[in-house]
GROMACS .gro file of C-alpha atoms in nm:
model
  128
    1UNK     CA    1   2.307  -1.609   1.457
    2UNK     CA    2   1.931  -1.596   1.472
    3UNK     CA    3   1.816  -1.233   1.501
    4UNK     CA    4   1.493  -1.342   1.669
    5UNK     CA    5   1.691  -1.446   1.977
    6UNK     CA    6   1.771  -1.098   2.097
    7UNK     CA    7   1.623  -0.857   1.850
    8UNK     CA    8   1.770  -0.791   1.509
    9UNK     CA    9   1.949  -0.477   1.627
   10UNK     CA   10   2.142  -0.674   1.890
   11UNK     CA   11   2.201  -1.002   1.707
   12UNK     CA   12   2.556  -0.911   1.603
   13UNK     CA   13   2.649  -0.678   1.888
   14UNK     CA   14   2.957  -0.878   1.990
   15UNK     CA   15   3.080  -0.912   1.634
   16UNK     CA   16   3.024  -0.541   1.573
   17UNK     CA   17   3.226  -0.450   1.883
   18UNK     CA   18   3.505  -0.684   1.775
   19UNK     CA   19   3.523  -0.533   1.426
   20UNK     CA   20   3.519  -0.180   1.568
   21UNK     CA   21   3.819  -0.270   1.786
   22UNK     CA   22   4.040  -0.346   1.484
   23UNK     CA   23   4.273  -0.064   1.382
   24UNK     CA   24   4.219  -0.014   1.005
   25UNK     CA   25   4.576   0.102   0.942
   26UNK     CA   26   4.742  -0.226   1.033
   27UNK     CA   27   4.469  -0.473   1.130
   28UNK     CA   28   4.583  -0.497   1.491
   29UNK     CA   29   4.325  -0.555   1.759
   30UNK     CA   30   4.324  -0.247   1.982
   31UNK     CA   31   4.252  -0.277   2.354
   32UNK     CA   32   4.308  -0.653   2.349
   33UNK     CA   33   4.212  -0.708   2.712
   34UNK     CA   34   3.916  -0.472   2.713
   35UNK     CA   35   3.747  -0.631   2.413
   36UNK     CA   36   3.695  -0.944   2.623
   37UNK     CA   37   3.494  -0.738   2.875
   38UNK     CA   38   3.297  -0.576   2.593
   39UNK     CA   39   3.213  -0.917   2.444
   40UNK     CA   40   3.093  -1.044   2.783
   41UNK     CA   41   2.882  -0.730   2.828
   42UNK     CA   42   2.734  -0.774   2.479
   43UNK     CA   43   2.629  -1.129   2.569
   44UNK     CA   44   2.467  -1.013   2.892
   45UNK     CA   45   2.277  -0.745   2.701
   46UNK     CA   46   2.161  -0.996   2.440
   47UNK     CA   47   2.056  -1.251   2.704
   48UNK     CA   48   1.858  -0.984   2.889
   49UNK     CA   49   1.696  -0.859   2.567
   50UNK     CA   50   1.597  -1.215   2.479
   51UNK     CA   51   1.443  -1.272   2.823
   52UNK     CA   52   1.702  -1.538   2.905
   53UNK     CA   53   1.855  -1.348   3.199
   54UNK     CA   54   1.766  -1.056   3.420
   55UNK     CA   55   1.936  -0.855   3.690
   56UNK     CA   56   1.757  -0.883   4.020
   57UNK     CA   57   1.885  -0.731   4.342
   58UNK     CA   58   2.219  -0.660   4.177
   59UNK     CA   59   2.271  -1.018   4.055
   60UNK     CA   60   2.230  -1.188   3.718
   61UNK     CA   61   1.965  -1.457   3.723
   62UNK     CA   62   1.933  -1.704   3.436
   63UNK     CA   63   1.561  -1.728   3.356
   64UNK     CA   64   1.536  -1.951   3.050
   65UNK     CA   65   1.821  -2.198   3.026
   66UNK     CA   66   1.713  -2.346   2.694
   67UNK     CA   67   1.987  -2.338   2.430
   68UNK     CA   68   1.968  -2.037   2.200
   69UNK     CA   69   2.142  -2.195   1.903
   70UNK     CA   70   2.421  -1.936   1.919
   71UNK     CA   71   2.739  -2.101   2.049
   72UNK     CA   72   2.874  -1.797   2.233
   73UNK     CA   73   2.539  -1.697   2.378
   74UNK     CA   74   2.484  -2.055   2.491
   75UNK     CA   75   2.827  -2.056   2.659
   76UNK     CA   76   2.734  -1.735   2.840
   77UNK     CA   77   2.400  -1.879   2.948
   78UNK     CA   78   2.566  -2.201   3.065
   79UNK     CA   79   2.819  -2.007   3.272
   80UNK     CA   80   2.536  -1.816   3.441
   81UNK     CA   81   2.323  -2.125   3.496
   82UNK     CA   82   2.620  -2.322   3.630
   83UNK     CA   83   2.734  -2.057   3.877
   84UNK     CA   84   2.704  -2.163   4.242
   85UNK     CA   85   2.512  -1.840   4.307
   86UNK     CA   86   2.393  -1.561   4.076
   87UNK     CA   87   2.693  -1.338   3.995
   88UNK     CA   88   2.704  -0.962   4.009
   89UNK     CA   89   2.712  -0.810   3.656
   90UNK     CA   90   3.046  -0.637   3.711
   91UNK     CA   91   3.202  -0.959   3.839
   92UNK     CA   92   3.067  -1.173   3.555
   93UNK     CA   93   3.164  -0.924   3.283
   94UNK     CA   94   3.500  -0.868   3.456
   95UNK     CA   95   3.594  -1.238   3.437
   96UNK     CA   96   3.567  -1.318   3.064
   97UNK     CA   97   3.540  -1.677   2.948
   98UNK     CA   98   3.865  -1.828   2.831
   99UNK     CA   99   3.890  -1.800   2.454
  100UNK     CA  100   3.602  -1.554   2.406
  101UNK     CA  101   3.810  -1.325   2.181
  102UNK     CA  102   3.930  -1.618   1.971
  103UNK     CA  103   3.574  -1.749   1.936
  104UNK     CA  104   3.446  -1.417   1.804
  105UNK     CA  105   3.741  -1.384   1.567
  106UNK     CA  106   3.669  -1.735   1.437
  107UNK     CA  107   3.302  -1.644   1.382
  108UNK     CA  108   3.402  -1.340   1.178
  109UNK     CA  109   3.660  -1.533   0.978
  110UNK     CA  110   3.405  -1.808   0.912
  111UNK     CA  111   3.156  -1.545   0.792
  112UNK     CA  112   3.429  -1.407   0.563
  113UNK     CA  113   3.417  -1.069   0.736
  114UNK     CA  114   3.779  -1.098   0.854
  115UNK     CA  115   4.085  -1.289   0.748
  116UNK     CA  116   4.415  -1.348   0.924
  117UNK     CA  117   4.724  -1.202   0.769
  118UNK     CA  118   4.967  -1.476   0.661
  119UNK     CA  119   5.235  -1.543   0.922
  120UNK     CA  120   5.084  -1.313   1.186
  121UNK     CA  121   4.817  -1.451   1.418
  122UNK     CA  122   4.770  -1.111   1.581
  123UNK     CA  123   4.679  -0.917   1.267
  124UNK     CA  124   4.339  -0.939   1.106
  125UNK     CA  125   4.202  -0.762   0.803
  126UNK     CA  126   3.847  -0.671   0.719
  127UNK     CA  127   3.727  -0.823   0.395
  128UNK     CA  128   3.579  -0.561   0.169
   0.00000   0.00000   0.00000
């Protein structure tokens, strides 16, 4: 994740939201369905902050379709660029990409921020 893409304060917005949605007591992901919407919203915010997308007349318009180097942000940009017409923000955020939650979990596990509990694919633990 290159902080220069969307400002250092926003570079890990999706990951931060994901981590904040984990219940510390048992490692369960709270609000499983809603985190997908939050991750989509975080990508829209990051794309807008990076000048890659803007909202014009109530629709999201992809401005710069060049790859960002961030797999999830690139997937978001590709979905916007490949849409038959610019989507409304609430529609785009409300229809999360398949596997978005799993992708963010994998990023955090790869960065050794989280680990899966043995034998339970639904529990994660923060690494301290």
